[in-house]
Amino acid sequence: MLYPQLTSSRNLISLSGIWNFKADYKEEGYVNQWYLKGLKEYDLMPVPASYNDIAVDAALRDFVGDVWYERKVVIPKQWETENVMIRVGSASHHSKIWVNGVLVKEYTGGFLPFESTINEAIQFGEENHIVIGVNNELTWQTLPPGEAYYVEDADGNRKKKLKQQHDFFNYSGIHRPVYLYTTPRTYMEDITVQTDYEGDQGIISYQVVMNQPDEESREAVTVKIEVYDEENQLVGAAAGEKGSLQIDRVTLWQPQNAYLYKFVAKLVSKEHTLDEYSLNIGIRKVQIENGQFLINGEPFYFKGFGKHEDMDVKGKGLDDAMNIRDFNLLKWIHANSFRTSHYPYAEEVLDLADRYGIVVIDEVPAVGMLGQAVPAIGELDGVFTDEKINDETLKEHIRLTREMIARDKNHPSVVMWSLANEASVMEPRAEAYFKELAEAARKMDDRPLLNVNLMLIEPGKCKVSKYFDVIGLNLYFGWYSERGDIDAGKRRLKQWLQECHEAEKKPILLSEYGVDTIAGLHKEPAIMFSEEFQVQFLKAYHEVFDQLPFVIGEHVWNFADFMTGQDLVRIDGNKKGVFTRQRQPKMAAHYLRERWGSITNTHSK
Ligand code: BDP
């Protein structure tokens, strides 16, 4: 799905701003047809933003159920001849859009965009009534999985709660921008670009998909492609719906040294441009060879973080200021990569990664496929059962993987797809599940695949690693086990990594390791939760990684402190950030800056 764009053939209006809002505490919205009749006695709510921390109200912060957003908008008369679309960047987790009372779209999934044509429902040149209903419940058939249930409050009123296994707050609402945009009646629905190079010649293969035009209009149009370099010089051209072109003296997109070409696609009829769309593309190649992860033929060592889309007040709402701050910090600390733990991030974030030269591992929201809430300790209950993670869940998993790949395939920054974080992969039934999932993903795109395991999956016990290219390990020895004893944790770590590599013979990425650290708490000698402990823990882990050539990268958990559900082990959220939630450095940030500044992207050991 192409991101909305203002071009010579397309219009664009942002509906970000302040909407009317009402949480449906009494479950009366559907009965009273709020989608048709509108909201009475509403609050004001910004879009995009999570609603949870906006109000000063515990009931709204923890609300589980339907909330309603409403806005009126005049649609220009001049748009009458065009195809008019409404598009939501993401809303958590189940949404419906009504325009003038007509249901135009229903969508499940909290972290990917959805859109619909609305021509049949709108009045051109007049005010139109838009209502978006968002429900934040989860089931065993959604990603992430969860379970909503009812409790009674002191007055005997029923209210819903949510049981979840994943370790981040269930921020809810419209999290990414809402747009109205137009395309011509015959338009480009999708563009796929793949890149390669030989010597100093870049190779771009592309495919343009038009919306289903009839034979006649299809024959009447030609696709024309032009590629421009960063100086805006035309460096390549092609024609046809599908094809390839060469770029002489190519400048590659390199980690921490981005170079973007502009790929312009046009639908042309009798010398007249019907539709136009452009993409920023980077020319680069990703391979796995001899146990190494290669970007442009060079072994790449991942230095960076697992992150979250999370901040004060706005929760998971897109915020350009915070995002640029994050990329500035990534650059400052000499990180070269991050994982979009634990869901696909906003497209706007991937655009920044393309521009800053930050390598991305893109993750589907398959987190919490476990019989226990994080931190999971001891025996795990089975979840790959008929009632819990079943064929329906697999269908959703494949659908969301397809949608993520369709959305993000053209980003040069994205080098690998992560298909799950900490699933219960030692269960026999997980094997067939992940086999089917990985095979489906390989048909969609040729980037390598990652599966991320938790530390309760002992070396050799994972039933699914064989279907993946890289093994991600989330290890917390010296924290969740060997608590406070970094030396013992370090010994266990080394043994674990060696055994795991022996069993799987695949490259290993340390996709998570870290400790909760209260900013400003100093202890000498170091004890758990102090800034000194975080530094010593990271140092000890790095001493081990540096001895093991099959470790292809280190992603510290987490980039910044983030909000979680309330729990004994979560003091105002998860404090494993190297930066605070307000994006200021803890001591560990200075230590990492020194380490990552002194090892290259290749880090040959
Ligand atoms: C891992 C999870 C991550 C948690 C982290 C932790 O992948 O989401 O936040 O551990 O416990 O289990 O901090």
XYZ file of C-alpha atoms and ligand atoms in Angstrom, residues 167 308 342 367 374-375 421-422 474 476 480 512 557 562 570 574 576, ligand 1:
30
model
C 5.523 -6.226 28.299
C 9.410 1.042 21.393
C 7.425 -5.561 18.889
C 4.703 -10.889 20.807
C 6.709 -11.283 30.855
C 8.981 -11.753 32.741
C 9.330 -12.395 19.561
C 9.503 -14.966 22.337
C 16.872 -12.391 24.382
C 19.138 -11.807 30.791
C 16.247 -12.627 35.659
C 17.822 -8.290 23.769
C 17.155 -3.813 25.547
C 8.924 2.699 28.407
C 7.711 -2.700 36.820
C 10.231 -0.905 32.224
C 15.897 -0.989 30.933
C 11.650 -9.782 26.934
C 10.631 -9.171 25.999
C 10.501 -7.666 26.154
C 10.541 -7.297 27.623
C 11.884 -7.714 28.193
C 12.037 -7.389 29.676
O 10.882 -9.483 24.649
O 9.325 -7.226 25.536
O 10.282 -5.950 27.838
O 12.048 -9.086 28.053
O 11.753 -8.251 30.502
O 11.057 -10.864 27.521
O 12.428 -6.265 29.985
